[in-house]
XYZ file of C-alpha atoms in Angstrom:
651
model
C -45.901 -109.855 89.495
C -42.332 -108.556 89.829
C -40.121 -110.416 91.995
C -39.209 -107.241 94.282
C -41.036 -103.787 94.003
C -39.751 -100.498 95.571
C -42.912 -97.859 96.015
C -42.582 -94.447 96.407
C -39.324 -94.964 98.069
C -37.411 -91.442 99.510
C -34.152 -91.471 101.548
C -31.936 -88.787 102.462
C -28.256 -89.032 104.104
C -28.240 -85.488 107.034
C -29.199 -82.895 104.416
C -28.866 -84.765 101.357
C -31.116 -86.082 99.150
C -30.259 -89.555 97.681
C -33.819 -91.401 96.562
C -36.946 -88.227 96.055
C -40.501 -90.911 95.594
C -39.339 -93.164 93.330
C -40.343 -96.555 92.387
C -38.520 -99.667 90.928
C -39.525 -102.972 90.037
C -37.990 -106.395 88.860
C -38.844 -109.173 86.849
C -37.858 -112.259 86.603
C -34.971 -113.071 84.539
C -34.301 -109.471 84.104
C -30.913 -108.166 83.754
C -30.635 -104.416 85.143
C -27.862 -102.078 85.138
C -27.728 -99.118 87.588
C -26.374 -95.829 86.053
C -25.058 -92.641 87.029
C -22.579 -89.994 88.391
C -20.336 -91.557 91.690
C -22.935 -90.050 94.601
C -26.109 -90.071 92.614
C -27.726 -92.995 94.730
C -26.669 -96.019 93.103
C -25.270 -98.388 95.910
C -28.336 -96.851 98.473
C -31.017 -97.930 95.407
C -29.261 -101.322 95.185
C -29.183 -101.226 98.939
C -32.702 -100.272 99.174
C -33.760 -103.319 96.390
C -31.438 -105.888 98.672
C -33.278 -104.972 101.487
C -30.762 -104.136 104.626
C -31.350 -100.029 103.905
C -33.989 -98.472 106.266
C -36.578 -96.706 104.096
C -37.430 -93.107 105.273
C -40.777 -93.852 103.302
C -42.443 -95.619 101.122
C -42.409 -99.730 100.284
C -40.714 -102.562 99.490
C -42.658 -105.596 98.624
C -41.034 -108.935 97.388
C -41.964 -112.435 95.935
C -42.794 -114.529 99.007
C -39.361 -116.460 99.817
C -37.640 -114.757 97.795
C -33.896 -115.337 98.403
C -31.604 -112.333 97.342
C -27.984 -112.480 97.514
C -25.819 -109.370 97.558
C -21.516 -109.412 96.348
C -20.411 -107.284 99.215
C -17.642 -104.296 98.290
C -15.577 -106.028 101.383
C -16.327 -109.652 101.467
C -16.457 -111.877 104.367
C -15.328 -115.688 105.355
C -14.718 -117.774 108.264
C -11.494 -117.142 109.138
C -10.156 -121.010 109.062
C -12.017 -121.489 105.244
C -9.745 -122.349 102.497
C -10.371 -121.018 99.201
C -12.689 -124.195 98.236
C -14.492 -124.100 101.568
C -15.231 -120.389 100.767
C -16.877 -120.952 97.295
C -18.537 -124.462 98.104
C -20.098 -122.600 101.939
C -23.253 -121.514 100.294
C -23.898 -124.699 98.742
C -25.028 -127.630 101.107
C -28.569 -127.090 100.820
C -28.217 -127.841 96.362
C -25.822 -130.742 97.114
C -28.570 -131.911 99.816
C -31.174 -131.340 97.465
C -29.435 -133.359 94.539
C -29.038 -136.464 96.598
C -32.298 -136.188 97.774
C -33.314 -136.291 93.823
C -31.211 -139.155 93.462
C -32.413 -141.066 96.318
C -36.098 -140.483 95.366
C -35.045 -141.333 91.865
C -34.515 -144.902 93.286
C -37.284 -145.914 95.308
C -39.453 -144.265 92.228
C -38.810 -147.049 90.429
C -40.436 -149.360 93.164
C -43.248 -147.081 93.927
C -43.699 -145.038 90.315
C -47.140 -144.519 91.591
C -46.775 -142.255 94.855
C -47.935 -139.337 94.268
C -46.651 -137.828 97.645
C -42.924 -139.218 96.162
C -43.677 -137.955 92.852
C -44.327 -134.121 93.999
C -41.380 -133.857 95.762
C -39.583 -135.453 93.371
C -40.642 -132.984 90.752
C -40.194 -129.900 93.330
C -36.938 -131.057 93.827
C -36.429 -131.548 89.977
C -37.383 -128.112 89.446
C -35.561 -126.902 92.512
C -32.790 -128.032 90.643
C -33.065 -126.485 87.669
C -33.784 -122.888 88.773
C -30.261 -123.293 90.349
C -28.584 -125.109 87.278
C -27.135 -127.043 90.205
C -27.132 -130.881 88.641
C -23.619 -131.101 87.661
C -22.086 -128.606 91.058
C -18.642 -129.992 90.987
C -18.091 -130.060 87.472
C -18.971 -125.605 87.692
C -16.979 -125.332 90.869
C -13.897 -126.893 89.452
C -14.802 -125.226 86.030
C -15.695 -121.377 88.006
C -12.217 -121.972 89.748
C -10.086 -122.354 87.017
C -11.844 -119.438 85.125
C -11.458 -116.753 88.017
C -7.739 -117.993 88.342
C -8.333 -120.278 91.491
C -7.714 -123.576 91.029
C -4.159 -123.108 92.114
C -4.607 -121.640 95.406
C -8.168 -123.325 96.264
C -6.441 -124.951 99.285
C -4.085 -121.900 100.439
C -6.820 -119.263 103.150
C -8.946 -117.232 102.309
C -8.352 -114.585 104.779
C -4.552 -113.968 103.422
C -5.259 -113.448 99.767
C -5.628 -110.511 98.468
C -8.525 -107.812 98.520
C -9.733 -108.805 94.860
C -8.444 -112.618 95.374
C -11.356 -112.464 97.724
C -13.446 -110.790 95.649
C -13.426 -113.158 92.957
C -14.194 -115.834 95.652
C -17.117 -114.385 97.142
C -18.309 -114.036 93.268
C -17.451 -117.713 92.507
C -20.108 -118.838 95.669
C -22.875 -116.588 94.748
C -22.543 -117.087 91.154
C -22.958 -121.139 92.352
C -25.605 -120.487 94.412
C -27.914 -118.554 91.702
C -30.157 -117.336 94.023
C -33.726 -115.448 92.878
C -32.122 -112.057 92.667
C -28.189 -111.634 92.233
C -27.171 -108.470 92.812
C -23.546 -106.740 92.068
C -21.856 -104.151 92.444
C -18.885 -103.445 90.570
C -18.177 -106.959 89.435
C -15.838 -107.290 86.521
C -13.398 -105.342 88.976
C -10.464 -107.308 90.190
C -11.137 -109.164 87.079
C -9.051 -109.519 83.331
C -10.652 -109.736 79.977
C -10.930 -113.142 79.918
C -12.634 -113.510 83.524
C -15.663 -110.998 82.313
C -15.870 -112.861 79.057
C -16.510 -116.170 80.703
C -18.824 -114.257 83.550
C -20.704 -112.963 80.541
C -21.162 -116.364 79.067
C -22.173 -117.659 82.674
C -24.100 -115.126 82.824
C -26.390 -114.653 79.870
C -26.404 -118.889 79.176
C -28.028 -119.324 82.364
C -30.200 -116.588 82.412
C -29.354 -115.465 86.114
C -32.197 -112.149 87.399
C -29.482 -109.691 87.927
C -29.355 -106.441 89.457
C -25.638 -104.503 89.056
C -23.245 -101.609 89.052
C -20.486 -101.317 86.540
C -18.361 -98.854 84.188
C -17.332 -101.242 82.016
C -19.503 -100.388 79.000
C -18.982 -103.317 76.792
C -20.101 -105.616 79.962
C -23.061 -103.068 79.887
C -24.221 -103.267 76.469
C -23.229 -107.137 76.712
C -25.422 -108.169 79.404
C -28.447 -105.142 80.015
C -32.037 -105.810 79.129
C -32.673 -101.949 81.250
C -31.086 -99.626 82.202
C -31.755 -97.145 85.444
C -30.265 -93.846 85.827
C -30.031 -92.718 89.091
C -30.194 -88.449 88.724
C -31.252 -85.794 91.489
C -32.968 -88.751 93.283
C -35.415 -89.779 90.332
C -35.108 -92.719 88.266
C -35.061 -92.579 84.308
C -35.864 -96.017 82.852
C -33.948 -96.842 79.233
C -34.242 -100.235 77.614
C -31.320 -102.397 76.772
C -27.735 -101.832 77.326
C -25.205 -98.842 77.039
C -25.600 -98.212 73.219
C -28.998 -97.996 73.893
C -29.088 -95.811 76.855
C -26.715 -93.552 74.485
C -29.455 -93.361 71.826
C -32.241 -92.796 74.554
C -30.551 -90.191 76.524
C -29.571 -88.122 73.754
C -33.622 -88.676 72.616
C -34.745 -87.227 75.853
C -32.732 -84.832 76.525
C -33.188 -83.081 72.931
C -36.562 -82.615 74.048
C -36.301 -80.546 77.023
C -36.702 -76.684 76.169
C -32.761 -76.567 78.237
C -29.203 -75.735 77.625
C -27.678 -79.137 77.077
C -25.213 -78.251 74.160
C -22.065 -79.963 76.060
C -23.593 -82.976 77.614
C -25.131 -83.588 74.052
C -22.066 -82.976 72.385
C -20.471 -85.487 74.469
C -23.197 -87.882 74.017
C -23.693 -87.558 70.612
C -19.717 -87.829 69.977
C -19.812 -91.160 72.126
C -22.832 -92.807 71.001
C -21.390 -92.522 67.031
C -17.931 -94.204 68.816
C -19.643 -96.639 70.131
C -22.366 -97.813 67.218
C -19.125 -97.503 64.760
C -17.622 -100.537 67.064
C -20.518 -102.244 67.524
C -21.510 -102.619 64.220
C -18.024 -103.892 63.741
C -17.576 -106.077 66.110
C -21.171 -107.289 64.819
C -20.340 -107.341 61.553
C -17.222 -109.473 62.252
C -18.850 -111.942 64.520
C -21.373 -113.050 62.095
C -18.506 -113.325 60.121
C -16.805 -115.421 62.358
C -19.474 -117.492 62.954
C -20.307 -118.631 59.641
C -16.621 -119.483 59.009
C -16.489 -121.210 61.524
C -18.981 -123.227 60.530
C -17.771 -123.234 57.300
C -14.522 -124.859 58.355
C -15.882 -126.921 60.909
C -17.679 -129.082 57.895
C -14.432 -128.786 56.123
C -11.484 -129.678 57.854
C -11.211 -133.401 57.455
C -11.366 -132.970 53.948
C -9.627 -129.517 53.323
C -6.791 -128.664 55.609
C -5.280 -125.945 53.436
C -8.571 -123.864 54.577
C -7.842 -123.616 57.984
C -4.447 -122.033 57.135
C -5.638 -120.093 54.720
C -8.177 -119.034 57.948
C -4.939 -118.572 60.172
C -3.126 -116.116 58.055
C -6.577 -114.141 57.053
C -6.603 -113.473 61.135
C -3.087 -112.791 61.463
C -2.925 -110.297 58.390
C -6.251 -107.858 59.979
C -3.613 -106.862 62.869
C -0.588 -105.713 60.821
C -0.943 -102.530 59.794
C -4.290 -100.776 62.339
C -3.844 -97.653 63.115
C 0.070 -97.819 62.182
C 1.881 -94.399 62.582
C 2.801 -93.520 59.446
C 5.402 -90.723 60.370
C 7.293 -92.349 63.190
C 11.168 -92.072 61.538
C 10.040 -88.037 62.228
C 8.890 -88.789 65.996
C 11.113 -88.351 68.874
C 12.750 -91.744 70.857
C 10.821 -91.584 74.359
C 12.431 -95.081 75.184
C 13.875 -97.882 73.700
C 14.007 -101.423 74.866
C 16.247 -104.211 73.789
C 16.147 -107.590 74.681
C 14.162 -106.975 78.765
C 14.267 -109.660 80.712
C 12.561 -109.376 83.841
C 12.477 -112.103 86.728
C 10.941 -111.467 90.460
C 11.595 -114.685 92.949
C 11.444 -117.823 90.621
C 9.108 -116.301 88.050
C 10.017 -115.190 84.932
C 7.708 -112.176 83.987
C 9.194 -110.635 81.160
C 11.239 -111.922 78.255
C 13.587 -111.009 75.137
C 10.828 -108.074 75.290
C 12.587 -105.380 71.936
C 10.693 -102.266 71.348
C 10.933 -98.741 70.667
C 8.557 -96.256 72.389
C 7.730 -92.654 70.691
C 6.669 -89.266 71.633
C 2.935 -89.654 70.450
C 2.477 -92.861 70.854
C -0.784 -94.024 73.082
C 0.329 -97.809 73.892
C -2.361 -99.961 76.128
C -0.793 -102.605 78.256
C -3.022 -105.722 77.691
C -3.666 -108.843 79.301
C -4.105 -112.056 81.851
C -3.669 -110.542 85.929
C -0.290 -111.552 87.484
C 1.532 -112.089 84.115
C 3.607 -108.519 85.017
C 2.043 -105.940 83.242
C 2.811 -103.235 86.187
C 5.596 -104.354 86.358
C 6.730 -103.294 83.265
C 4.857 -100.352 83.970
C 7.861 -99.949 86.931
C 10.736 -100.727 84.787
C 10.194 -98.005 82.383
C 9.627 -95.740 85.431
C 13.254 -96.696 86.562
C 11.828 -98.079 89.837
C 12.521 -101.903 89.330
C 15.424 -103.085 87.401
C 15.803 -105.293 84.337
C 17.673 -109.137 85.587
C 18.322 -108.967 81.668
C 19.317 -106.596 78.886
C 18.646 -102.508 79.018
C 16.177 -99.482 78.698
C 17.386 -96.207 77.051
C 15.439 -93.238 78.100
C 15.407 -90.448 76.341
C 15.628 -86.573 77.600
C 11.883 -86.212 78.874
C 9.295 -85.712 82.202
C 6.727 -88.171 83.200
C 3.379 -87.957 85.458
C 2.914 -91.307 86.847
C -1.176 -92.763 88.254
C -1.205 -95.307 89.787
C -3.432 -97.555 92.050
C -2.266 -96.493 95.488
C -2.678 -92.117 94.291
C 0.388 -91.636 95.459
C -0.285 -88.016 94.245
C -2.469 -86.997 97.103
C -1.883 -85.908 100.461
C -4.778 -86.880 102.929
C -4.133 -83.857 105.385
C -4.655 -81.718 103.035
C -7.668 -80.305 101.071
C -8.348 -79.393 97.418
C -7.373 -76.168 97.436
C -3.762 -76.788 98.783
C -3.489 -79.795 96.864
C -4.150 -77.516 93.650
C -2.016 -74.474 95.077
C 0.207 -75.678 96.842
C 2.100 -71.884 97.285
C -1.511 -70.329 97.437
C -3.575 -69.025 96.146
C -6.376 -69.977 94.280
C -5.337 -70.374 90.306
C -4.388 -73.085 88.262
C -1.946 -73.700 85.154
C -3.211 -76.182 83.094
C -2.086 -76.717 79.443
C -0.772 -72.794 79.327
C -4.054 -71.577 80.495
C -4.485 -69.971 83.649
C -8.042 -71.052 85.126
C -9.714 -70.236 88.586
C -9.082 -74.169 90.670
C -12.380 -74.823 90.799
C -13.466 -73.411 87.427
C -10.720 -76.050 86.415
C -12.351 -78.924 88.905
C -16.083 -78.429 88.054
C -14.519 -80.387 84.554
C -14.105 -83.506 86.896
C -17.729 -82.965 88.517
C -17.046 -80.999 91.673
C -18.193 -78.965 93.209
C -17.701 -75.347 95.185
C -18.398 -77.456 98.708
C -15.588 -80.042 97.855
C -12.760 -76.923 97.914
C -12.596 -76.848 101.588
C -12.331 -80.966 101.858
C -9.584 -82.743 103.018
C -8.264 -85.675 100.321
C -8.765 -88.118 104.009
C -12.646 -87.595 103.706
C -13.465 -88.369 99.721
C -14.453 -91.917 98.754
C -11.856 -93.723 96.305
C -13.284 -92.911 93.272
C -12.822 -89.122 94.133
C -9.780 -89.633 95.471
C -9.045 -91.134 92.058
C -11.070 -88.027 90.244
C -8.712 -85.484 92.392
C -5.598 -88.002 91.752
C -6.497 -87.387 88.008
C -7.226 -83.403 88.280
C -3.620 -83.611 89.280
C -2.189 -85.144 86.735
C -3.120 -83.288 83.983
C -1.902 -79.741 85.754
C 1.658 -81.453 85.431
C 3.584 -80.473 82.065
C 4.798 -83.854 81.223
C 5.754 -85.172 77.885
C 4.079 -89.107 78.801
C 1.564 -90.319 81.458
C 1.966 -93.438 82.215
C -1.842 -95.225 84.055
C -2.291 -98.249 85.906
C -5.452 -99.155 86.183
C -6.763 -95.456 85.471
C -10.336 -96.115 85.442
C -10.856 -98.264 88.709
C -13.452 -96.933 90.853
C -14.288 -94.531 89.114
C -18.051 -94.304 87.349
C -18.311 -93.650 83.209
C -19.337 -89.835 83.132
C -16.165 -89.537 84.912
C -14.045 -92.360 82.588
C -15.258 -89.838 79.779
C -13.904 -86.348 80.726
C -9.903 -88.998 81.584
C -11.111 -90.358 77.082
C -11.495 -86.483 76.675
C -8.254 -85.238 78.480
C -6.575 -88.156 77.444
C -7.462 -87.982 73.038
C -6.356 -84.306 74.122
C -2.786 -84.573 75.264
C -0.125 -83.717 72.950
C 2.896 -86.969 74.495
C 2.720 -90.461 74.814
C 0.254 -92.343 77.166
C 1.365 -95.931 78.356
C -1.805 -97.481 80.078
C -2.355 -100.754 82.003
C -6.163 -101.685 81.889
C -8.770 -104.333 81.535
C -11.317 -102.030 80.316
C -11.727 -102.904 77.046
C -13.981 -100.134 75.841
C -10.821 -97.775 76.942
C -8.732 -99.553 75.499
C -10.413 -99.477 72.159
C -11.541 -95.632 72.436
C -7.668 -94.699 73.721
C -4.853 -96.579 72.250
C -3.546 -96.899 69.042
C -1.252 -99.648 69.625
C -1.456 -102.546 72.281
C 2.043 -104.695 74.581
C 0.436 -108.295 74.598
C 1.133 -110.291 77.720
C 0.261 -113.806 76.184
C 0.162 -115.891 79.010
C 2.211 -116.804 82.286
C 5.279 -117.318 79.934
C 7.019 -114.256 79.917
C 6.142 -113.100 76.028
C 5.355 -109.304 74.962
C 3.792 -109.331 71.935
C 2.931 -106.032 69.818
C 0.107 -105.680 68.270
C -1.464 -103.084 65.411
C -5.330 -102.999 66.249
C -8.721 -102.718 68.499
C -8.515 -104.542 71.811
C -11.799 -106.497 71.604
C -10.648 -107.174 68.159
C -7.682 -108.836 69.490
C -9.631 -110.979 71.845
C -11.865 -111.966 69.163
C -9.156 -112.805 66.657
C -7.223 -115.113 70.074
C -10.575 -116.777 70.715
C -11.117 -117.130 66.838
C -7.568 -118.725 66.645
C -8.441 -120.874 69.291
C -11.952 -122.000 67.923
C -9.462 -122.878 64.855
C -6.880 -125.175 66.904
C -9.721 -127.026 68.416
C -11.211 -127.944 65.106
C -7.655 -128.814 63.630
C -7.531 -131.802 66.857
C -10.890 -132.349 66.097
C -10.180 -133.327 62.469
C -6.424 -135.004 63.533
C -8.602 -137.627 65.435
C -10.829 -138.316 62.913
C -8.890 -138.473 59.878
C -8.250 -141.829 58.570
C -5.041 -143.642 58.496
C -3.781 -144.184 54.971
C -3.064 -148.037 55.106
C -1.413 -147.488 51.806
C 1.508 -144.641 51.058
C 0.502 -142.673 48.096
C 2.754 -142.193 45.006
C 4.569 -138.776 45.928
C 3.391 -136.010 43.330
C 5.935 -134.087 41.010
C 7.823 -131.121 42.545
C 6.150 -127.997 42.892
C 7.282 -124.530 42.104
C 6.164 -121.251 41.418
C 5.514 -119.992 38.480
C 7.309 -116.318 37.417
C 3.935 -114.506 37.543
C 3.553 -116.036 41.104
C 6.585 -114.903 41.721
C 5.893 -111.767 41.234
C 2.387 -111.471 42.278
C 4.389 -112.896 45.405
C 6.394 -109.876 45.341
C 3.968 -106.882 45.030
C 0.580 -108.055 46.483
C 2.014 -106.657 49.842
C 3.012 -103.780 49.139
C -0.512 -103.271 46.851
C -2.642 -104.640 49.903
C -0.582 -102.176 52.200
C -1.542 -99.054 49.613
C -5.131 -100.192 49.862
C -5.426 -100.319 52.991
C -4.420 -97.332 53.274
C -6.877 -95.719 51.190
C -9.098 -97.757 52.691
C -8.294 -95.530 56.168
C -8.612 -92.592 54.417
C -12.358 -93.162 53.235
C -13.358 -94.362 56.142
C -11.932 -91.784 58.063
C -13.567 -89.348 55.720
C -17.140 -90.951 56.577
C -16.419 -90.521 60.191
C -16.313 -86.488 59.420
C -19.205 -84.946 58.256
C -17.948 -81.513 56.640
C -16.106 -84.340 54.418
C -18.575 -86.603 53.040
C -20.410 -83.873 52.700
C -18.301 -82.083 50.972
C -17.974 -85.626 48.184
C -21.083 -87.031 48.393
C -21.213 -88.936 50.695
C -22.908 -91.805 48.549
C -20.047 -91.605 46.655
C -17.640 -91.752 49.102
C -19.538 -94.932 50.009
C -19.280 -96.592 46.501
C -15.343 -95.668 46.700
C -15.195 -97.812 50.268
C -17.170 -100.647 48.464
C -14.624 -100.518 45.466
C -12.092 -100.633 47.953
C -13.159 -103.093 49.762
C -13.756 -105.603 46.899
C -10.331 -105.170 45.491
C -8.918 -105.638 48.545
C -10.201 -109.410 49.304
C -9.603 -109.905 45.808
C -5.347 -108.987 46.507
C -5.532 -111.248 49.489
C -7.335 -113.722 48.028
C -4.481 -114.206 45.104
C -1.694 -113.489 47.656
C -3.160 -116.323 49.998
C -2.821 -118.717 47.463
C 0.626 -117.812 46.186
C 1.457 -118.397 50.190
C -0.013 -121.619 50.692
C 1.723 -122.659 47.207
C 5.233 -121.181 48.648
C 4.850 -123.166 52.119
C 3.740 -125.961 50.155
C 7.502 -126.145 47.960
C 9.396 -125.022 51.060
C 7.651 -128.587 53.379
C 8.285 -130.595 50.629
C 11.870 -129.515 50.087
C 12.356 -130.527 53.934
């Protein structure tokens, strides 16, 4: 039996039909994502599932005594609650059950054949198992740390920001683990490390979950079923986002209607996503295998640890690097930048150059200074040390407060402030409706006041307005917040077609992977910012692997026996002539191979190229290049290790 059934449900608001004769069910252990355009009815369906919505027609049937809890967009707390008290507020029943279980365990030591006690003891055990409530204190500490709430656990929850309050509410619901958990955009206000923790927790604890999200990697990692809301109807797809793309494209191909544009987009998105997922899966499989080997060998072969660390660091060095950087116009030159707000050092010793075609994502944990760096580049915050030199160019800025918009104006007045109904976009003179329908606005929205729009609709207007500006550089602060996936797709397409520089802050890993060519990574809360040339998801995997290697090193150090007798000092090492030649020439040879592999990979992604040359020939070429690349990297690593040993011996 399903936990929840919606049967022939209808719901409309005024004259707009939101849900029309829909059927929906939730089974134990399912993790169902609801997708669709903003305004299509995703939140309405979620409320119908929760039972808070009055249906116009149809029935909602639930299993008896079913516990359903939903994360509100604006959580409510007791005014005098601290963060810890708010998190623990819904856990008293679980604490009581654990205390009663412990009491019964002692009683059963003497009354081991008491059937009533045994029954109650068994029921409590099942209850605690279902809610994963055996070690609540440890779980509370863990979730407070991972959601960056530990340092504020004694603060009044009422004084926190909206994003912090959402994290408090989410933490409490996850700890309660109801029979069905409903989450509307759970990754909003979480940085990537919090999202990673959330993914691991949901999968480990086997929640029954219905959620709405625009985070495509999160959907693909978590969802077992995808429900699309469109034109008042529901359409079901198996699996997460990559499965949805494939099955949706197949469904559209079966329709005898004109869906060329949508099919084209779906094909592009699916190909891009599939490449990224295949690469991540292949890397993860190799990573797990290497870590298992390393764990076994670490105690007897410390050099293997160093080899893996160097290999991981090397992966980032040449990814996506623009070879023509010296020919590009310089926009910003940042020298030894330091920014301190109050007693908090956000940025220290940061030096970089930003050029006319750079596409840079600024990433890292919440509160480390990412948006502050944007404001320094915009000249809104003065650095406390160093300097930022700016060339002659114009900037378009998108911020989370939508400062471009005036709530008192309608869309026509916003896009045509001097009258008329035409707008110029990248040299093309267009009717404003013709332009705005690209951002999913129907004609009836043209006369709507900005102030009457939802948060997601305002973001769409602000982004559409930004792309009408004739600028050389776009600076975007969390542009995907409050956007649905179709709108994010449009944003990605606009950015990919933009001829100038793009500098953005985002926690959306898929969006950053797809758009950026370089990363500015805020490492922790120590002010250090690093430049990285790799996809963000790969950077995060590398970072995770390095952390695990460090843990293995620490384990090996603890378990390595102390030698009682000092061993005889080995003879001094030296590099042979051949090794010196390898050390000098191999880096250039490896870089050349990387360029050749990148060119072949580009050919494999281009049907015209691989059809002309023959896909088998191109694939064989790539295999040979990869084999040669691995051999040369192995040789260089061995020589570098020997060189490091020589230098360590001298020291």
